[in-house]
PDB file of C-alpha atoms in Angstrom:
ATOM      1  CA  UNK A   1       0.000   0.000   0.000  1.00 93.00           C
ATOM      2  CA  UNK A   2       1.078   3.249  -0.800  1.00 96.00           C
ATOM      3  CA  UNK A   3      -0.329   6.278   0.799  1.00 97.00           C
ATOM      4  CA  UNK A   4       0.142  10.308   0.497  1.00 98.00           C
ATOM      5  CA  UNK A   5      -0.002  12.249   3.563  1.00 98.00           C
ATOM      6  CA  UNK A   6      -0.759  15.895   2.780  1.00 98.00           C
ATOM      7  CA  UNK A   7      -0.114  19.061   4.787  1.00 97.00           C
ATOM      8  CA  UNK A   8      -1.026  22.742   3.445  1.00 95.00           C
ATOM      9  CA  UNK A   9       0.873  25.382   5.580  1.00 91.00           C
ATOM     10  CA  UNK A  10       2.250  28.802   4.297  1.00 86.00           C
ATOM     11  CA  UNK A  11       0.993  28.755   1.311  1.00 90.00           C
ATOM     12  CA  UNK A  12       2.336  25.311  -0.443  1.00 96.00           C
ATOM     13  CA  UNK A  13       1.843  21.655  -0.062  1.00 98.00           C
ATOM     14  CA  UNK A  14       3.457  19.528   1.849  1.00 98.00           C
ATOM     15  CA  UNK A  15       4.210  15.791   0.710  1.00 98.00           C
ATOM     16  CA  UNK A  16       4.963  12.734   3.265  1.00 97.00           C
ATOM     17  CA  UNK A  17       4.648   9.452   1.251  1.00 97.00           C
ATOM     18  CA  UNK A  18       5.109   6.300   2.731  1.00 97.00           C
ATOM     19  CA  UNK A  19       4.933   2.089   1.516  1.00 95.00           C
ATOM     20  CA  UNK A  20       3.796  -0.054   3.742  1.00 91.00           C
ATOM     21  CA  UNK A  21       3.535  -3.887   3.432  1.00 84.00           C
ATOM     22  CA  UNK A  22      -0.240  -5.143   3.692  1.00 72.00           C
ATOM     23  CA  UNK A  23      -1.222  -6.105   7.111  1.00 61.00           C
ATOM     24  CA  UNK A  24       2.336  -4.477   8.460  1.00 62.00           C
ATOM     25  CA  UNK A  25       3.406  -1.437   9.452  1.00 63.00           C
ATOM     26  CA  UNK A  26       6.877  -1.692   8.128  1.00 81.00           C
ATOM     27  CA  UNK A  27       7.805   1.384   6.091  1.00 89.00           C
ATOM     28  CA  UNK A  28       9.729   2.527   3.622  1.00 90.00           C
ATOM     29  CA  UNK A  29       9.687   6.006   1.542  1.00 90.00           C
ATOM     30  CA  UNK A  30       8.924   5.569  -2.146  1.00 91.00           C
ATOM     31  CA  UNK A  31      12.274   6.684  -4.534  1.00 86.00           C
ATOM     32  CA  UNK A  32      11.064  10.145  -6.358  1.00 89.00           C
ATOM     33  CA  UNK A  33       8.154  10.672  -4.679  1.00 94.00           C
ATOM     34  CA  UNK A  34       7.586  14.672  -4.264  1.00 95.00           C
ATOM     35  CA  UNK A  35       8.504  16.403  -1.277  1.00 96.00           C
ATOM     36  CA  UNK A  36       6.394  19.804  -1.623  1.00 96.00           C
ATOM     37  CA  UNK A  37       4.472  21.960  -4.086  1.00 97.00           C
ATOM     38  CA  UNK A  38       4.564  25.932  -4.519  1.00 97.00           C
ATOM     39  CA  UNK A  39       1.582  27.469  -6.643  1.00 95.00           C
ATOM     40  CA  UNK A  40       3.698  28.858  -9.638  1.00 95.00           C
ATOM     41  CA  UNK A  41       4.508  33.273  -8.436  1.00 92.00           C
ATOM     42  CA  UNK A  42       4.132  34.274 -12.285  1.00 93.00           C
ATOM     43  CA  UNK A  43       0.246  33.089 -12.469  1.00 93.00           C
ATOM     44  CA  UNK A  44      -2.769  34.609 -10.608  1.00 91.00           C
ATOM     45  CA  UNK A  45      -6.083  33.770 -10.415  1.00 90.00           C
ATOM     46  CA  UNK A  46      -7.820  30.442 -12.628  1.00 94.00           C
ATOM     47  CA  UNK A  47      -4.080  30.051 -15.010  1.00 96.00           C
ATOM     48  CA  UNK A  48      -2.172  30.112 -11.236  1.00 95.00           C
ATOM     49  CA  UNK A  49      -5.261  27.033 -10.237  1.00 95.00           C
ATOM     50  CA  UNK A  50      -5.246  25.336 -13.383  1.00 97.00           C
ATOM     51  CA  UNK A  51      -1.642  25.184 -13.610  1.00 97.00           C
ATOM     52  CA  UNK A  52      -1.436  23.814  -9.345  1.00 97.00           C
ATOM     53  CA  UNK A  53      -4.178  21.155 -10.513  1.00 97.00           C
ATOM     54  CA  UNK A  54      -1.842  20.067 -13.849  1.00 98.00           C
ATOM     55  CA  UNK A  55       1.167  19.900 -11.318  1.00 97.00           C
ATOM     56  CA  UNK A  56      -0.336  18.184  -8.591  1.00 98.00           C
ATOM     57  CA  UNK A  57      -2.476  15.630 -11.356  1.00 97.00           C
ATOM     58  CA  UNK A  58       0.977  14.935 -12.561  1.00 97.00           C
ATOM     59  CA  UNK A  59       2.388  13.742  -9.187  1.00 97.00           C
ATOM     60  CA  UNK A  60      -0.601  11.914  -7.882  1.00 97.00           C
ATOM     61  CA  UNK A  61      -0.070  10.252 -11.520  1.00 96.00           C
ATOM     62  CA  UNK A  62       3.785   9.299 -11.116  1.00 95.00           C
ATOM     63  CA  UNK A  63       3.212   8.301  -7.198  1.00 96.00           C
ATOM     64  CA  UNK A  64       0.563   6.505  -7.984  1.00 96.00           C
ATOM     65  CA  UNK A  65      -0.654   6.278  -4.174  1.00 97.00           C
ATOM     66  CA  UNK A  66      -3.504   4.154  -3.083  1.00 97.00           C
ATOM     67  CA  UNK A  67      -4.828   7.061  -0.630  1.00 98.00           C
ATOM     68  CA  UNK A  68      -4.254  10.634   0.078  1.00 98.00           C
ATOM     69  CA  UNK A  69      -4.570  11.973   3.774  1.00 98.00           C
ATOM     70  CA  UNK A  70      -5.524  15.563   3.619  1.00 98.00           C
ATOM     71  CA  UNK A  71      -4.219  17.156   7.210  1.00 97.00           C
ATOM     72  CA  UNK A  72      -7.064  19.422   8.142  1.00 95.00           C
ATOM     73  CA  UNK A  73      -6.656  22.701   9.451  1.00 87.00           C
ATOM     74  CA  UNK A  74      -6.436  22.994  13.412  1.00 76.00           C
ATOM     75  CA  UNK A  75      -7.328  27.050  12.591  1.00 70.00           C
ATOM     76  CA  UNK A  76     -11.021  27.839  12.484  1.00 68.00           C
ATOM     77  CA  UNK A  77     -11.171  31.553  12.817  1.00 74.00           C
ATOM     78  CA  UNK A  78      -9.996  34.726  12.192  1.00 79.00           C
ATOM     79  CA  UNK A  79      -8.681  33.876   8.916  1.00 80.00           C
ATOM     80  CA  UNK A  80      -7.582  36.484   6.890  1.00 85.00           C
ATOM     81  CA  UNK A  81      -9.532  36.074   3.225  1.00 86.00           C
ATOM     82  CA  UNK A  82      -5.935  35.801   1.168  1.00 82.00           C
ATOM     83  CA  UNK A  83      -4.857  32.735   3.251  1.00 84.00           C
ATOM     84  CA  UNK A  84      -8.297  31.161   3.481  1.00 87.00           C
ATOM     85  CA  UNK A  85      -8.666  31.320  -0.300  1.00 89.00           C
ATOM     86  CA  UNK A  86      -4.660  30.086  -0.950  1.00 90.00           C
ATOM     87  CA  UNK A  87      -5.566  27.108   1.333  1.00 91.00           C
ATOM     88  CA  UNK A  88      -8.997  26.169  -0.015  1.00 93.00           C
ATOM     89  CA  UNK A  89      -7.474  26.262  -3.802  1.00 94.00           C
ATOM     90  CA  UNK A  90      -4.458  24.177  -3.157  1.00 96.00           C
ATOM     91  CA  UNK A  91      -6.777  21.463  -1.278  1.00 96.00           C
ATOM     92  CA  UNK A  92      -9.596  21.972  -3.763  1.00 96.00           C
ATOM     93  CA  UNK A  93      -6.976  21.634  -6.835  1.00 97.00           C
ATOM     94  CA  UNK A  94      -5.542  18.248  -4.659  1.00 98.00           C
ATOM     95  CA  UNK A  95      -8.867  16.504  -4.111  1.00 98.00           C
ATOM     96  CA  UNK A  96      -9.984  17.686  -8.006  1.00 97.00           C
ATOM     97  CA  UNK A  97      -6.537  15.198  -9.243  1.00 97.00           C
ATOM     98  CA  UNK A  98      -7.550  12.286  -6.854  1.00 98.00           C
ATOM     99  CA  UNK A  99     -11.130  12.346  -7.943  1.00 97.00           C
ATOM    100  CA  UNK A 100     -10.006  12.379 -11.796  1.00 97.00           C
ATOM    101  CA  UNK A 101      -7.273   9.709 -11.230  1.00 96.00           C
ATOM    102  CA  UNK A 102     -10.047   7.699  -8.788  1.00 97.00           C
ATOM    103  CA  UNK A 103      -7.266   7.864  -5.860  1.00 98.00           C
ATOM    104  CA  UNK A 104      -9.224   7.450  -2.286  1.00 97.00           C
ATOM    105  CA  UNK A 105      -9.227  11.476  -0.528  1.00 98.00           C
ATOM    106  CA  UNK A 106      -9.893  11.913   2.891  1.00 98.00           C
ATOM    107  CA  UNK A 107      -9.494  14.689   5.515  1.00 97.00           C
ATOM    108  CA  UNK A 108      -8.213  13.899   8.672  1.00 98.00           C
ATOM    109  CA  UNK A 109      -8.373  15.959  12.017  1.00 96.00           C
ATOM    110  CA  UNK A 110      -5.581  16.202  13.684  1.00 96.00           C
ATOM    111  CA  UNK A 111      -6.617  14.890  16.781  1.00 96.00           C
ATOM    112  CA  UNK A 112      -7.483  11.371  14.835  1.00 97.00           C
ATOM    113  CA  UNK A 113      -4.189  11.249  13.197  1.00 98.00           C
ATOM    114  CA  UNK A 114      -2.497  12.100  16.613  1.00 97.00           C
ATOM    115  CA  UNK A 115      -4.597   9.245  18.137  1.00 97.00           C
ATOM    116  CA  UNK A 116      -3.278   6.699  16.118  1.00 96.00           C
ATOM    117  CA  UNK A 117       0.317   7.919  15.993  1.00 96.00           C
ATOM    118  CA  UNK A 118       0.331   8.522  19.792  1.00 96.00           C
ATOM    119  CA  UNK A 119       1.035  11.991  19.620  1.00 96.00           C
ATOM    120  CA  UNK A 120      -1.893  14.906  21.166  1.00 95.00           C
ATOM    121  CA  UNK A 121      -3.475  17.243  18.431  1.00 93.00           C
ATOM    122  CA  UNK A 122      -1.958  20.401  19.125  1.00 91.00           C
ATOM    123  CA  UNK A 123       1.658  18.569  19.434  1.00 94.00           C
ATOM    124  CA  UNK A 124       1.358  16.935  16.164  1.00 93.00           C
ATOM    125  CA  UNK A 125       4.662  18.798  15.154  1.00 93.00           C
ATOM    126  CA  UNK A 126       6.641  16.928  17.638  1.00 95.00           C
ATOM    127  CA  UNK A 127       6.041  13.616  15.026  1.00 96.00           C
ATOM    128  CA  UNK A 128       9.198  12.183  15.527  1.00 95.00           C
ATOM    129  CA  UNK A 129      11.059  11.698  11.651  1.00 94.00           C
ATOM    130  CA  UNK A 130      11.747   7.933  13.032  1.00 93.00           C
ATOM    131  CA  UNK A 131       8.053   6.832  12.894  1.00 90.00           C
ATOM    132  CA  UNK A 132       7.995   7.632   9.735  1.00 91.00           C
ATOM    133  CA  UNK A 133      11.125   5.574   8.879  1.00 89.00           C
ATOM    134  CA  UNK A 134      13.715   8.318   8.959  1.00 92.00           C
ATOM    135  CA  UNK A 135      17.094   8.832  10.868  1.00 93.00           C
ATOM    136  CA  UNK A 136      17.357  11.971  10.404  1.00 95.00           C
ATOM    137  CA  UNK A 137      14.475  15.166   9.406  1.00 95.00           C
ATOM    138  CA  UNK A 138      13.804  15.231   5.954  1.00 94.00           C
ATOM    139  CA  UNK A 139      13.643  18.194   3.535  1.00 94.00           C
ATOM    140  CA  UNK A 140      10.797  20.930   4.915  1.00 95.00           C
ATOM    141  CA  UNK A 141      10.209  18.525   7.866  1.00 96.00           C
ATOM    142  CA  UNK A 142       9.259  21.887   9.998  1.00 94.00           C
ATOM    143  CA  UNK A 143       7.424  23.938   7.331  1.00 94.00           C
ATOM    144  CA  UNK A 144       5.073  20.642   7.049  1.00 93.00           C
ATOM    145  CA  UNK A 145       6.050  17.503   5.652  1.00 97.00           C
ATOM    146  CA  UNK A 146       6.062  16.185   9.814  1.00 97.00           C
ATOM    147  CA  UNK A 147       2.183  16.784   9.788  1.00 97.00           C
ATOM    148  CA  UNK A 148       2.252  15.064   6.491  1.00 98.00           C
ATOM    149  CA  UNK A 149       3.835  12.116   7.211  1.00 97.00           C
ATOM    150  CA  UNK A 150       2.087  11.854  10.629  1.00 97.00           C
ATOM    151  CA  UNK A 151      -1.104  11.691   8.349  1.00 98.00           C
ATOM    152  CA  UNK A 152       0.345   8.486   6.174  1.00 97.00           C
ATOM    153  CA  UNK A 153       1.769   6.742   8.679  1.00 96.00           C
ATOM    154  CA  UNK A 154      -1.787   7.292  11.102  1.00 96.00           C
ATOM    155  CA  UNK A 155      -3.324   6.123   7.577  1.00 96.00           C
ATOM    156  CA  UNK A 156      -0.839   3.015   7.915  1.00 94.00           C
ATOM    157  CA  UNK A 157      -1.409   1.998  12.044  1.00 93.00           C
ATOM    158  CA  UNK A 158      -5.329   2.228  11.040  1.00 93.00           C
ATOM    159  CA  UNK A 159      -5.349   0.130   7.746  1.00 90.00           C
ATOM    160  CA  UNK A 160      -3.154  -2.048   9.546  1.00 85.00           C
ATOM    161  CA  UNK A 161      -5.659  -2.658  12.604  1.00 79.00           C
ATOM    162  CA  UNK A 162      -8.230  -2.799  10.633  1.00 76.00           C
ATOM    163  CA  UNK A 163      -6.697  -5.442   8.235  1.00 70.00           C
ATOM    164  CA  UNK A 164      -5.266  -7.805  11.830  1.00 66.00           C
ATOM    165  CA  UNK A 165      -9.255  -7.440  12.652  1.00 65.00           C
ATOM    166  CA  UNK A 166     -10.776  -8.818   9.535  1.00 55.00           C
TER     167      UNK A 166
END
């Protein structure tokens, strides 16, 4: 199984894919697979979404995963409308690929993820890179990949128990 965990913070997406053997939890990080995503600075408006949805459509395509895990946002007011609109695009433009490319798209809270990856909500940041199979932080692992990759590998544990249970 192969599974995409997705983070949107500061204005980009944030990638943590992960492989995991059916019925296992045992890890690995697929070769290539994309690290983050930055709407394109010379586009505005529909030509910057358009060309976000080709680029993202593109890597769902190479990856291949079987799931995407959408990290949703822990901030529910006081948004400023620039932000709000940035982050509603990018996830808009991520679910739009998975839905043409029939790739499963879910949003998780953070306190599920945290439950299943033993870490509380507000602390997901604190993921430690080894759960997710690494020695050492990865690329971006503080502007968001660690919320990403807490998403896969909570998609992981819960596939997992749910696969030990059947």
């Amino acid at each position: 199984m192969k599974v995409l965990g997705v983070a949107v913070s500061a204005g980009a997406i944030h990638y943590g894919a992960l492989t995991a053997d059916q019925g296992t939890q045992d890890i690995s990080h697929p070769p290539g697979a994309p690290e983050r995503l930055v709407p394109a600075l010379g586009l505005t408006g529909a030509q910057r979404l358009g060309d976000t949805h080709q680029r993202i459509a593109q890597e769902i395509r190479v990856l291949q995963p079987d799931a995407v895990i959408i990290v949703a946002t822990r901030r529910k007011n006081q948004w400023v409308y620039r932000e709000a609109f940035d982050r509603i695009s990018l996830i808009s433009a991520l679910m739009l690929s998975c839905v043409e490319q029939g790739v499963t798209c879910e949003e998780w809270s953070t306190e599920r993820i945290g439950k299943l990856v033993g870490v509380p909500a507000p602390k997901l940041a604190s993921f430690d890179c080894k759960e997710a199979g690494f020695a050492q932080p990865p690329l971006y692992w503080t502007a968001g990949r660690v919320q990403a990759f807490a998403a896969a590998k909570a998609y992981v544990v819960e596939m997992s128990s749910e696969s030990s249970e059947g």
